[in-house]
Coordinates of C-alpha atoms in Angstrom, one line a residue:
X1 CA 57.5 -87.1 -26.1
X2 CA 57.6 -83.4 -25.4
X3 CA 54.2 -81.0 -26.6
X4 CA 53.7 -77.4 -25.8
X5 CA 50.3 -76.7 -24.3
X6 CA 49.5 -73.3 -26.2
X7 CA 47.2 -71.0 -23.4
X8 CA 44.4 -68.4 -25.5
X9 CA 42.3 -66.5 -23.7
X10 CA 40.4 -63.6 -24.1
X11 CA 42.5 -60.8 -21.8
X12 CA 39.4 -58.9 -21.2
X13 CA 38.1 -61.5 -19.3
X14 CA 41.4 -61.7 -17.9
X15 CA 41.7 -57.9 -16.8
X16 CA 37.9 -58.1 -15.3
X17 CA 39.5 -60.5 -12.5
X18 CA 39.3 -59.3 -9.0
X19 CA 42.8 -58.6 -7.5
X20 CA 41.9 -61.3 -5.5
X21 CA 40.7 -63.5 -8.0
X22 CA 44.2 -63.0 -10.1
X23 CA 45.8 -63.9 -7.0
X24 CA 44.3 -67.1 -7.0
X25 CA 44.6 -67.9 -10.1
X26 CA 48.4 -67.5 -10.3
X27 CA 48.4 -69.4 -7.0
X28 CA 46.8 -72.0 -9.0
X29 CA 48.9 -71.7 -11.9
X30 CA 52.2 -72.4 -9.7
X31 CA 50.5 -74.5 -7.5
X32 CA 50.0 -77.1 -10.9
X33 CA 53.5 -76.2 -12.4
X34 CA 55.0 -77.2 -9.0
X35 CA 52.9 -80.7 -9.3
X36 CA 54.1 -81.2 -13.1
X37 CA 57.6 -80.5 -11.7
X38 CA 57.0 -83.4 -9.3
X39 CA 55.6 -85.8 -11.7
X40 CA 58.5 -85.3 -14.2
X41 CA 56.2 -83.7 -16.3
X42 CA 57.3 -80.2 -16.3
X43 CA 59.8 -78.9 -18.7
X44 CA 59.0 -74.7 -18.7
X45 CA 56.4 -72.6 -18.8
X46 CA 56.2 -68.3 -19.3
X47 CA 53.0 -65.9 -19.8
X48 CA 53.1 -63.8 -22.2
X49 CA 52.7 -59.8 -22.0
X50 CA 49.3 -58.2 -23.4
X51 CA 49.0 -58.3 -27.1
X52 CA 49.3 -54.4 -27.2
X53 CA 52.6 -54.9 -25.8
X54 CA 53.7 -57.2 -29.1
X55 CA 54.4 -56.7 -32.9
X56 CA 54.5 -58.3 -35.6
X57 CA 57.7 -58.9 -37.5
X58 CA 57.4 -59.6 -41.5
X59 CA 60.3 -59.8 -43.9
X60 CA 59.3 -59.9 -47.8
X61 CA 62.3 -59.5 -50.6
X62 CA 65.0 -58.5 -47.9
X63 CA 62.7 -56.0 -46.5
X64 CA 61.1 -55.9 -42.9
X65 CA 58.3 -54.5 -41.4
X66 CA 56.9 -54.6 -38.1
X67 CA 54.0 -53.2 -37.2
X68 CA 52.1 -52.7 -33.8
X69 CA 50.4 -56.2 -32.1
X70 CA 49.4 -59.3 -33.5
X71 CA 48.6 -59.5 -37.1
X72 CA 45.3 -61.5 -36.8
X73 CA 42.3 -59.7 -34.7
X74 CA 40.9 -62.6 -32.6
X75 CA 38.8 -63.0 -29.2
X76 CA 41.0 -65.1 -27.8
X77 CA 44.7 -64.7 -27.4
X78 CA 48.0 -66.3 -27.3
X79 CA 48.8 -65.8 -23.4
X80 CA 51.2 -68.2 -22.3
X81 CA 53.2 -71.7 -22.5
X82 CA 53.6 -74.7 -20.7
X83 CA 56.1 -76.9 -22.6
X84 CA 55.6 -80.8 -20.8
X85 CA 56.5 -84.5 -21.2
X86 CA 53.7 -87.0 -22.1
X87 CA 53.9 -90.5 -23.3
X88 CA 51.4 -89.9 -26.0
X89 CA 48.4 -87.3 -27.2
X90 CA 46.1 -88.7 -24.9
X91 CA 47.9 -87.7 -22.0
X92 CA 49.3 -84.1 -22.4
X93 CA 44.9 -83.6 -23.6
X94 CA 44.8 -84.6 -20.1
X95 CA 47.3 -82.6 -18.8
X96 CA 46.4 -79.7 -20.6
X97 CA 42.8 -79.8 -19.5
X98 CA 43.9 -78.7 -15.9
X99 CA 45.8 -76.3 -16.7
X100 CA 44.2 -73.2 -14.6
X101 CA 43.9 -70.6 -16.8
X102 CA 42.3 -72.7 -19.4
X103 CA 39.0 -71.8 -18.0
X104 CA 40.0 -68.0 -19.5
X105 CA 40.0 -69.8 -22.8
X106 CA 41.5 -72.8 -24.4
X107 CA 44.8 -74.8 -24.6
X108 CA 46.2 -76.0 -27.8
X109 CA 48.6 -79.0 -27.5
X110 CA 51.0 -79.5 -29.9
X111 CA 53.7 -82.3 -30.2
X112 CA 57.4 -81.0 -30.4
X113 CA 59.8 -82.8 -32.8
X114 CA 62.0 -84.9 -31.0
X115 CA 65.5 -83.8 -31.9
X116 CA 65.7 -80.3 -34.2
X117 CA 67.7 -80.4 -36.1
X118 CA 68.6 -84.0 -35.9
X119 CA 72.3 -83.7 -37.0
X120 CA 73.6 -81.8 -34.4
X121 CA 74.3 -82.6 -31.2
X122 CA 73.1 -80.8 -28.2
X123 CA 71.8 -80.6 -25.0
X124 CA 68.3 -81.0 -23.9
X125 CA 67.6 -76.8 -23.3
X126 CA 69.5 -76.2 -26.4
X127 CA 67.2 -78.6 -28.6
X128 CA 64.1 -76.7 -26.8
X129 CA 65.2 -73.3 -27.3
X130 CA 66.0 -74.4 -30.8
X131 CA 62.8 -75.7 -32.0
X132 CA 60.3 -74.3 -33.9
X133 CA 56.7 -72.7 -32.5

């Protein structure tokens, strides 16, 4: 089964890294993509840009708006992906919990529907890119 393992973390703790200590980290990062990869695990993974770089895109009666960031003001946010194979819940918690920079934060794993949508054929990247959240 595929889940995506959704990374939050507050980016003020982020920015208050040491160069040094962000060079680490993103050693770390790779260094644990690179032993997914290996373990057939791995299926992508991105950061994300800071929030003030984002917007929020809303369509009401035909109508769109976007405005400036995220909608919701939060401590912690959404900072990056890692979408992985796992035989059940149990095991992507348990990948998840190493992810790196889940110290910063937390990781939310959530299952991916198998096939979406189910009538069409397609290949495996297509299906991902395809697929809701």
């Amino acid at each position: 089964m595929k889940y995506r393992c959704l990374i939050y973390f507050d980016e003020a703790r982020h920015r208050a890294l040491t160069p040094e200590a962000h060079v680490e980290l993103t050693r770390a990062c790779l260094a644990y993509d690179d032993e997914l990869r290996e373990a057939g695990r791995f299926i992508t993974a991105s950061p994300l840009r800071p929030v003030q770089t984002a917007a929020t895109v809303r369509v009401t009666d035909g109508q769109v708006s976007a405005t400036d960031g995220p909608f919701a003001e939060t401590k912690e946010q959404l900072g990056g992906f890692i979408m992985i194979r796992a035989r059940d819940l149990n095991e992507a918690i348990a990948v998840a919990a190493k992810i790196p920079v889940g110290w910063l934060g937390c990781v939310e794993v959530r299952p991916l529907p198998e096939a979406w949508p189910p009538d069409l054929e397609r290949g495996e990247e297509a299906n991902a890119a395809a697929m809701p959240g």
